[in-house]
PDB file of C-alpha atoms and ligand atoms in Angstrom:
ATOM      1  CA  MET U   1      10.641   0.069  11.343  1.00 96.00           C
ATOM      2  CA  ARG U   2       9.256  -2.959  13.181  1.00 98.00           C
ATOM      3  CA  LEU U   3       8.348  -5.397  10.487  1.00 98.00           C
ATOM      4  CA  VAL U   4       7.038  -8.949  10.162  1.00 98.00           C
ATOM      5  CA  LEU U   5       7.525 -10.788   6.887  1.00 98.00           C
ATOM      6  CA  VAL U   6       4.989 -13.492   6.133  1.00 98.00           C
ATOM      7  CA  GLY U   7       4.494 -15.832   3.201  1.00 96.00           C
ATOM      8  CA  PRO U   8       4.647 -19.523   2.347  1.00 95.00           C
ATOM      9  CA  PRO U   9       7.941 -21.408   2.355  1.00 92.00           C
ATOM     10  CA  GLY U  10       9.774 -20.546  -0.869  1.00 89.00           C
ATOM     11  CA  ALA U  11       8.175 -17.112  -1.298  1.00 93.00           C
ATOM     12  CA  GLY U  12      11.638 -15.586  -0.916  1.00 92.00           C
ATOM     13  CA  LYS U  13      11.249 -14.261   2.619  1.00 93.00           C
ATOM     14  CA  GLY U  14      14.911 -14.858   3.491  1.00 91.00           C
ATOM     15  CA  THR U  15      16.152 -13.108   0.344  1.00 91.00           C
ATOM     16  CA  GLN U  16      13.821 -10.129   0.679  1.00 96.00           C
ATOM     17  CA  ALA U  17      14.496  -9.942   4.407  1.00 96.00           C
ATOM     18  CA  GLN U  18      18.177  -9.412   3.737  1.00 93.00           C
ATOM     19  CA  PHE U  19      17.617  -6.511   1.342  1.00 96.00           C
ATOM     20  CA  LEU U  20      14.938  -4.907   3.488  1.00 97.00           C
ATOM     21  CA  ALA U  21      16.976  -5.242   6.687  1.00 97.00           C
ATOM     22  CA  ALA U  22      19.936  -3.564   4.962  1.00 97.00           C
ATOM     23  CA  HIS U  23      17.706  -0.825   3.526  1.00 97.00           C
ATOM     24  CA  TYR U  24      16.200   0.060   6.918  1.00 97.00           C
ATOM     25  CA  SER U  25      19.382  -0.729   8.914  1.00 98.00           C
ATOM     26  CA  ILE U  26      17.567  -3.139  11.184  1.00 98.00           C
ATOM     27  CA  PRO U  27      18.477  -6.681  12.248  1.00 98.00           C
ATOM     28  CA  HIS U  28      17.046  -9.594  10.266  1.00 97.00           C
ATOM     29  CA  ILE U  29      15.699 -12.073  12.800  1.00 98.00           C
ATOM     30  CA  SER U  30      14.916 -15.435  11.229  1.00 97.00           C
ATOM     31  CA  THR U  31      13.609 -18.044  13.652  1.00 97.00           C
ATOM     32  CA  GLY U  32      14.509 -20.768  11.119  1.00 95.00           C
ATOM     33  CA  ASP U  33      18.128 -19.491  11.031  1.00 95.00           C
ATOM     34  CA  ILE U  34      18.285 -19.358  14.834  1.00 97.00           C
ATOM     35  CA  PHE U  35      17.064 -22.959  15.011  1.00 97.00           C
ATOM     36  CA  ARG U  36      19.556 -24.023  12.303  1.00 95.00           C
ATOM     37  CA  ALA U  37      22.434 -22.277  14.119  1.00 96.00           C
ATOM     38  CA  ASN U  38      21.470 -24.103  17.324  1.00 96.00           C
ATOM     39  CA  LEU U  39      21.248 -27.376  15.442  1.00 95.00           C
ATOM     40  CA  LYS U  40      24.707 -26.842  13.983  1.00 95.00           C
ATOM     41  CA  ALA U  41      26.134 -26.000  17.413  1.00 96.00           C
ATOM     42  CA  GLY U  42      24.405 -29.042  18.954  1.00 96.00           C
ATOM     43  CA  THR U  43      22.681 -27.013  21.694  1.00 96.00           C
ATOM     44  CA  PRO U  44      19.730 -28.518  23.616  1.00 94.00           C
ATOM     45  CA  LEU U  45      17.444 -26.088  21.734  1.00 94.00           C
ATOM     46  CA  GLY U  46      18.788 -27.372  18.404  1.00 95.00           C
ATOM     47  CA  VAL U  47      18.351 -30.985  19.442  1.00 94.00           C
ATOM     48  CA  GLN U  48      14.794 -30.249  20.573  1.00 93.00           C
ATOM     49  CA  ALA U  49      13.925 -28.480  17.297  1.00 96.00           C
ATOM     50  CA  GLN U  50      15.512 -30.907  14.841  1.00 95.00           C
ATOM     51  CA  SER U  51      12.824 -33.573  14.540  1.00 92.00           C
ATOM     52  CA  PHE U  52      10.115 -30.937  14.019  1.00 96.00           C
ATOM     53  CA  MET U  53      12.184 -29.124  11.411  1.00 95.00           C
ATOM     54  CA  ASP U  54      13.089 -32.278   9.508  1.00 93.00           C
ATOM     55  CA  ARG U  55       9.406 -33.187   9.264  1.00 93.00           C
ATOM     56  CA  GLY U  56       8.273 -29.705   8.256  1.00 93.00           C
ATOM     57  CA  GLU U  57       6.275 -29.301  11.494  1.00 96.00           C
ATOM     58  CA  LEU U  58       6.308 -26.272  13.751  1.00 97.00           C
ATOM     59  CA  VAL U  59       8.520 -26.328  16.836  1.00 98.00           C
ATOM     60  CA  ALA U  60       6.429 -25.949  20.035  1.00 97.00           C
ATOM     61  CA  ASP U  61       5.135 -22.432  20.664  1.00 97.00           C
ATOM     62  CA  SER U  62       6.545 -22.380  24.210  1.00 95.00           C
ATOM     63  CA  VAL U  63      10.078 -22.965  22.899  1.00 96.00           C
ATOM     64  CA  THR U  64       9.781 -20.595  19.928  1.00 97.00           C
ATOM     65  CA  ASN U  65       8.102 -17.765  21.843  1.00 97.00           C
ATOM     66  CA  GLU U  66      10.762 -17.802  24.572  1.00 95.00           C
ATOM     67  CA  MET U  67      13.501 -17.724  21.958  1.00 96.00           C
ATOM     68  CA  VAL U  68      11.955 -14.690  20.221  1.00 97.00           C
ATOM     69  CA  LYS U  69      11.187 -12.943  23.489  1.00 97.00           C
ATOM     70  CA  ASP U  70      14.834 -13.272  24.450  1.00 95.00           C
ATOM     71  CA  ARG U  71      16.058 -12.105  21.019  1.00 97.00           C
ATOM     72  CA  LEU U  72      13.894  -8.984  21.284  1.00 97.00           C
ATOM     73  CA  THR U  73      15.732  -7.940  24.456  1.00 96.00           C
ATOM     74  CA  HIS U  74      19.031  -7.457  22.547  1.00 96.00           C
ATOM     75  CA  ASP U  75      20.274  -3.882  22.097  1.00 96.00           C
ATOM     76  CA  ASP U  76      20.268  -4.066  18.298  1.00 97.00           C
ATOM     77  CA  VAL U  77      16.453  -3.970  18.113  1.00 97.00           C
ATOM     78  CA  ALA U  78      16.305  -0.453  19.556  1.00 95.00           C
ATOM     79  CA  ASN U  79      15.646   1.031  16.098  1.00 94.00           C
ATOM     80  CA  GLY U  80      13.459  -1.777  14.891  1.00 98.00           C
ATOM     81  CA  PHE U  81      13.720  -5.285  13.489  1.00 98.00           C
ATOM     82  CA  LEU U  82      12.549  -7.514  10.711  1.00 98.00           C
ATOM     83  CA  LEU U  83      11.039 -10.808  11.856  1.00 98.00           C
ATOM     84  CA  ASP U  84      11.198 -13.580   9.243  1.00 97.00           C
ATOM     85  CA  GLY U  85       9.402 -16.844  10.006  1.00 97.00           C
ATOM     86  CA  PHE U  86       7.751 -15.610  13.185  1.00 98.00           C
ATOM     87  CA  PRO U  87       4.885 -15.567  13.996  1.00 98.00           C
ATOM     88  CA  ARG U  88       3.823 -18.835  12.342  1.00 98.00           C
ATOM     89  CA  ASN U  89       0.366 -19.120  13.951  1.00 98.00           C
ATOM     90  CA  VAL U  90      -2.216 -16.886  15.624  1.00 98.00           C
ATOM     91  CA  ALA U  91      -1.094 -17.864  19.145  1.00 98.00           C
ATOM     92  CA  GLN U  92       2.445 -16.678  18.336  1.00 98.00           C
ATOM     93  CA  ALA U  93       1.033 -13.471  16.798  1.00 98.00           C
ATOM     94  CA  GLU U  94      -0.807 -12.807  20.046  1.00 98.00           C
ATOM     95  CA  VAL U  95       2.335 -13.410  22.095  1.00 98.00           C
ATOM     96  CA  LEU U  96       4.304 -11.045  19.844  1.00 98.00           C
ATOM     97  CA  ARG U  97       1.623  -8.369  20.229  1.00 98.00           C
ATOM     98  CA  ALA U  98       1.844  -8.733  24.021  1.00 98.00           C
ATOM     99  CA  ILE U  99       5.683  -8.598  24.070  1.00 97.00           C
ATOM    100  CA  LEU U 100       5.651  -5.419  21.972  1.00 98.00           C
ATOM    101  CA  ALA U 101       2.760  -3.838  23.885  1.00 97.00           C
ATOM    102  CA  GLU U 102       4.747  -4.227  27.105  1.00 96.00           C
ATOM    103  CA  LYS U 103       7.538  -2.158  25.547  1.00 95.00           C
ATOM    104  CA  ALA U 104       5.098   0.267  23.847  1.00 96.00           C
ATOM    105  CA  THR U 105       6.734  -0.554  20.494  1.00 97.00           C
ATOM    106  CA  PRO U 106       3.947  -1.974  18.304  1.00 97.00           C
ATOM    107  CA  LEU U 107       4.573  -3.372  14.818  1.00 98.00           C
ATOM    108  CA  THR U 108       4.849  -0.840  11.988  1.00 98.00           C
ATOM    109  CA  ALA U 109       3.624  -3.280   9.325  1.00 98.00           C
ATOM    110  CA  VAL U 110       3.298  -6.888   8.246  1.00 98.00           C
ATOM    111  CA  LEU U 111       4.501  -7.574   4.723  1.00 98.00           C
ATOM    112  CA  GLU U 112       2.939 -10.564   2.991  1.00 98.00           C
ATOM    113  CA  LEU U 113       4.791 -12.085   0.016  1.00 97.00           C
ATOM    114  CA  SER U 114       2.164 -13.816  -2.103  1.00 95.00           C
ATOM    115  CA  ILE U 115       2.913 -16.610  -4.582  1.00 94.00           C
ATOM    116  CA  ASP U 116       1.245 -19.684  -6.174  1.00 87.00           C
ATOM    117  CA  ASP U 117       1.872 -23.199  -4.817  1.00 83.00           C
ATOM    118  CA  ALA U 118       3.094 -24.452  -8.227  1.00 82.00           C
ATOM    119  CA  GLU U 119       5.930 -21.929  -8.282  1.00 87.00           C
ATOM    120  CA  ILE U 120       6.865 -22.666  -4.669  1.00 89.00           C
ATOM    121  CA  ILE U 121       7.481 -26.354  -5.279  1.00 85.00           C
ATOM    122  CA  GLY U 122       9.831 -25.619  -8.217  1.00 85.00           C
ATOM    123  CA  ARG U 123      11.729 -23.019  -6.213  1.00 87.00           C
ATOM    124  CA  LEU U 124      12.178 -25.057  -3.056  1.00 88.00           C
ATOM    125  CA  SER U 125      13.241 -28.297  -4.657  1.00 88.00           C
ATOM    126  CA  SER U 126      16.105 -26.540  -6.479  1.00 91.00           C
ATOM    127  CA  ARG U 127      17.097 -24.418  -3.481  1.00 92.00           C
ATOM    128  CA  ARG U 128      20.387 -24.976  -1.691  1.00 95.00           C
ATOM    129  CA  THR U 129      21.387 -23.412   1.643  1.00 95.00           C
ATOM    130  CA  CYS U 130      24.770 -22.326   2.952  1.00 96.00           C
ATOM    131  CA  LYS U 131      26.096 -24.515   5.789  1.00 95.00           C
ATOM    132  CA  ASP U 132      27.741 -21.486   7.393  1.00 95.00           C
ATOM    133  CA  CYS U 133      25.488 -18.443   6.920  1.00 94.00           C
ATOM    134  CA  PHE U 134      22.245 -20.179   5.755  1.00 93.00           C
ATOM    135  CA  GLN U 135      21.955 -17.956   2.661  1.00 91.00           C
ATOM    136  CA  PRO U 136      19.681 -19.640   0.087  1.00 90.00           C
ATOM    137  CA  SER U 137      20.884 -19.997  -3.531  1.00 91.00           C
ATOM    138  CA  VAL U 138      20.113 -21.901  -6.723  1.00 90.00           C
ATOM    139  CA  GLY U 139      22.485 -23.631  -9.161  1.00 89.00           C
ATOM    140  CA  VAL U 140      25.759 -22.988  -7.293  1.00 92.00           C
ATOM    141  CA  ASP U 141      28.264 -25.189  -5.398  1.00 92.00           C
ATOM    142  CA  LYS U 142      29.463 -22.455  -3.046  1.00 97.00           C
ATOM    143  CA  CYS U 143      27.548 -19.776  -1.160  1.00 96.00           C
ATOM    144  CA  PRO U 144      27.441 -16.542  -3.189  1.00 93.00           C
ATOM    145  CA  LEU U 145      27.685 -14.522   0.042  1.00 93.00           C
ATOM    146  CA  CYS U 146      30.406 -16.178   2.121  1.00 97.00           C
ATOM    147  CA  GLY U 147      31.853 -18.942  -0.080  1.00 97.00           C
ATOM    148  CA  GLY U 148      30.735 -21.703   2.327  1.00 97.00           C
ATOM    149  CA  ASP U 149      29.571 -25.136   1.154  1.00 97.00           C
ATOM    150  CA  VAL U 150      25.895 -25.452   0.242  1.00 97.00           C
ATOM    151  CA  TYR U 151      23.546 -28.348   0.985  1.00 96.00           C
ATOM    152  CA  GLN U 152      19.897 -29.288   0.432  1.00 94.00           C
ATOM    153  CA  ARG U 153      17.912 -28.714   3.609  1.00 92.00           C
ATOM    154  CA  GLU U 154      16.157 -31.878   4.803  1.00 91.00           C
ATOM    155  CA  ASP U 155      12.902 -29.911   4.685  1.00 89.00           C
ATOM    156  CA  ASP U 156      13.469 -28.806   1.051  1.00 91.00           C
ATOM    157  CA  LYS U 157      13.055 -32.428  -0.094  1.00 91.00           C
ATOM    158  CA  ALA U 158       9.833 -33.060  -2.048  1.00 87.00           C
ATOM    159  CA  GLU U 159       7.931 -35.036   0.595  1.00 88.00           C
ATOM    160  CA  VAL U 160       8.625 -32.516   3.346  1.00 92.00           C
ATOM    161  CA  ILE U 161       7.797 -29.523   1.110  1.00 91.00           C
ATOM    162  CA  ALA U 162       4.252 -30.860   0.728  1.00 90.00           C
ATOM    163  CA  ARG U 163       3.860 -31.031   4.512  1.00 93.00           C
ATOM    164  CA  ARG U 164       5.303 -27.535   4.994  1.00 93.00           C
ATOM    165  CA  LEU U 165       2.735 -26.155   2.556  1.00 93.00           C
ATOM    166  CA  GLU U 166      -0.058 -27.893   4.478  1.00 95.00           C
ATOM    167  CA  VAL U 167       1.264 -26.529   7.777  1.00 96.00           C
ATOM    168  CA  TYR U 168       1.397 -23.051   6.219  1.00 96.00           C
ATOM    169  CA  ALA U 169      -2.193 -23.272   4.945  1.00 96.00           C
ATOM    170  CA  GLU U 170      -3.580 -24.685   8.205  1.00 98.00           C
ATOM    171  CA  GLN U 171      -1.576 -22.845  10.838  1.00 98.00           C
ATOM    172  CA  THR U 172       0.178 -19.816   9.354  1.00 98.00           C
ATOM    173  CA  ALA U 173      -2.266 -18.451   6.745  1.00 97.00           C
ATOM    174  CA  PRO U 174      -4.777 -17.435   9.491  1.00 98.00           C
ATOM    175  CA  ILE U 175      -2.307 -14.769  10.671  1.00 98.00           C
ATOM    176  CA  ILE U 176      -2.942 -12.932   7.390  1.00 98.00           C
ATOM    177  CA  SER U 177      -6.531 -12.136   8.436  1.00 97.00           C
ATOM    178  CA  PHE U 178      -5.356 -11.484  11.992  1.00 98.00           C
ATOM    179  CA  TYR U 179      -3.014  -8.747  10.740  1.00 98.00           C
ATOM    180  CA  ARG U 180      -5.501  -7.476   8.155  1.00 98.00           C
ATOM    181  CA  ASN U 181      -7.946  -6.906  11.007  1.00 98.00           C
ATOM    182  CA  GLU U 182      -5.233  -5.061  12.915  1.00 97.00           C
ATOM    183  CA  GLY U 183      -4.778  -2.766   9.893  1.00 97.00           C
ATOM    184  CA  LEU U 184      -1.126  -3.820   9.527  1.00 98.00           C
ATOM    185  CA  LEU U 185      -1.158  -5.985   6.408  1.00 98.00           C
ATOM    186  CA  ILE U 186       0.594  -5.018   3.170  1.00 97.00           C
ATOM    187  CA  THR U 187       0.660  -7.576   0.349  1.00 97.00           C
ATOM    188  CA  VAL U 188       3.135  -7.641  -2.530  1.00 97.00           C
ATOM    189  CA  SER U 189       3.536 -10.253  -5.254  1.00 96.00           C
ATOM    190  CA  ALA U 190       6.593 -12.460  -4.762  1.00 95.00           C
ATOM    191  CA  THR U 191       6.801 -13.354  -8.448  1.00 93.00           C
ATOM    192  CA  GLY U 192       9.322 -11.613 -10.707  1.00 92.00           C
ATOM    193  CA  LYS U 193      12.813 -10.236 -10.271  1.00 93.00           C
ATOM    194  CA  VAL U 194      14.199 -10.077  -6.746  1.00 94.00           C
ATOM    195  CA  GLU U 195      15.087  -6.346  -7.063  1.00 96.00           C
ATOM    196  CA  GLU U 196      11.615  -5.467  -8.358  1.00 97.00           C
ATOM    197  CA  ILE U 197       9.941  -7.254  -5.469  1.00 97.00           C
ATOM    198  CA  THR U 198      12.178  -5.344  -3.035  1.00 97.00           C
ATOM    199  CA  GLU U 199      11.279  -2.043  -4.743  1.00 97.00           C
ATOM    200  CA  HIS U 200       7.551  -2.792  -4.541  1.00 97.00           C
ATOM    201  CA  ALA U 201       7.921  -3.684  -0.872  1.00 97.00           C
ATOM    202  CA  ILE U 202       9.858  -0.509  -0.016  1.00 98.00           C
ATOM    203  CA  SER U 203       7.410   1.646  -1.916  1.00 97.00           C
ATOM    204  CA  ALA U 204       4.421   0.034  -0.143  1.00 96.00           C
ATOM    205  CA  LEU U 205       6.158   0.373   3.235  1.00 97.00           C
ATOM    206  CA  SER U 206       6.942   4.065   2.619  1.00 95.00           C
ATOM    207  CA  ARG U 207       3.218   4.713   2.777  1.00 91.00           C
ATOM    208  CA  VAL U 208       2.914   3.406   6.348  1.00 88.00           C
ATOM    209  CA  SER U 209       6.181   4.354   8.059  1.00 76.00           C
TER     210      SER U 209
HETATM  211  P1  AMP S   1      12.182 -21.505   7.926  1.00 51.68           P
HETATM  212  O1  AMP S   1      13.643 -21.411   7.729  1.00 51.68           O
HETATM  213  O2  AMP S   1      11.542 -20.213   8.332  1.00 51.68           O
HETATM  214  O3  AMP S   1      11.479 -22.159   6.754  1.00 51.68           O
HETATM  215  O4  AMP S   1      11.951 -22.493   9.181  1.00 51.68           O
HETATM  216  C1  AMP S   1      12.424 -23.821   9.163  1.00 51.68           C
HETATM  217  C2  AMP S   1      11.735 -24.626  10.237  1.00 51.68           C
HETATM  218  O5  AMP S   1      12.047 -24.070  11.534  1.00 51.68           O
HETATM  219  C3  AMP S   1      10.217 -24.649  10.186  1.00 51.68           C
HETATM  220  O6  AMP S   1       9.705 -25.584   9.260  1.00 51.68           O
HETATM  221  C4  AMP S   1       9.893 -25.025  11.631  1.00 51.68           C
HETATM  222  O7  AMP S   1      10.153 -26.383  11.878  1.00 51.68           O
HETATM  223  C5  AMP S   1      10.925 -24.207  12.400  1.00 51.68           C
HETATM  224  N1  AMP S   1      10.402 -22.860  12.690  1.00 51.68           N
HETATM  225  C6  AMP S   1      10.849 -21.674  12.202  1.00 51.68           C
HETATM  226  N2  AMP S   1      10.129 -20.644  12.690  1.00 51.68           N
HETATM  227  C7  AMP S   1       9.181 -21.189  13.495  1.00 51.68           C
HETATM  228  C8  AMP S   1       8.115 -20.667  14.278  1.00 51.68           C
HETATM  229  N3  AMP S   1       7.849 -19.346  14.305  1.00 51.68           N
HETATM  230  N4  AMP S   1       7.359 -21.543  14.991  1.00 51.68           N
HETATM  231  C9  AMP S   1       7.615 -22.855  14.982  1.00 51.68           C
HETATM  232  N5  AMP S   1       8.573 -23.430  14.247  1.00 51.68           N
HETATM  233  C10 AMP S   1       9.373 -22.615  13.510  1.00 51.68           C
END
């Protein structure tokens, strides 16, 4: 299963990605998590990405594409992968198509999580993120997965959320039609219980894989 997960910030991509990656036994590759890990470790990549991330803007394609290209050379992607947060624009989608074409391993499907803007804003402003494993959670002091401390991401603050939604609408939403035209798009509603959304996704994906 070679899967891309797409949807606006706050649609629950990270949460669904975890369940889906476990279900298909494939690595969950989140470009946001890779940037955050680099930021935490103080690497040059993290330093380069930080100002874009804090403002809710996209990190430069050249930087992001290289990072993903490198990640897709690791052994653990031999049986597939789940990409979460990449591609974020049509240029990145084209680069991904070229990387995969070179290896003759095209995408199996692109799963879109669809949700209204009003619900997104409520979800994101109450979201907290683990400092250690980046797991998102709501209403807790410690990470439910690893027990680490949680914090509010700079880009989950109200003013930055608005910009992230604009960036999604302007730059990321066009990849939906791109993938629809490629015959890869599957859309499921991201509203409701987490387990039900996962079930709908798995059932829709069983029809294409
Ligand atoms: P996320 O955790 O997916 O919401 O990503 C957090 C931030 O990381 C984004 O707002 C961007 O600044 C950056 N980022 C993540 N993925 C990408 C990408 N594919 N292209 C450019 N920037 C990205």
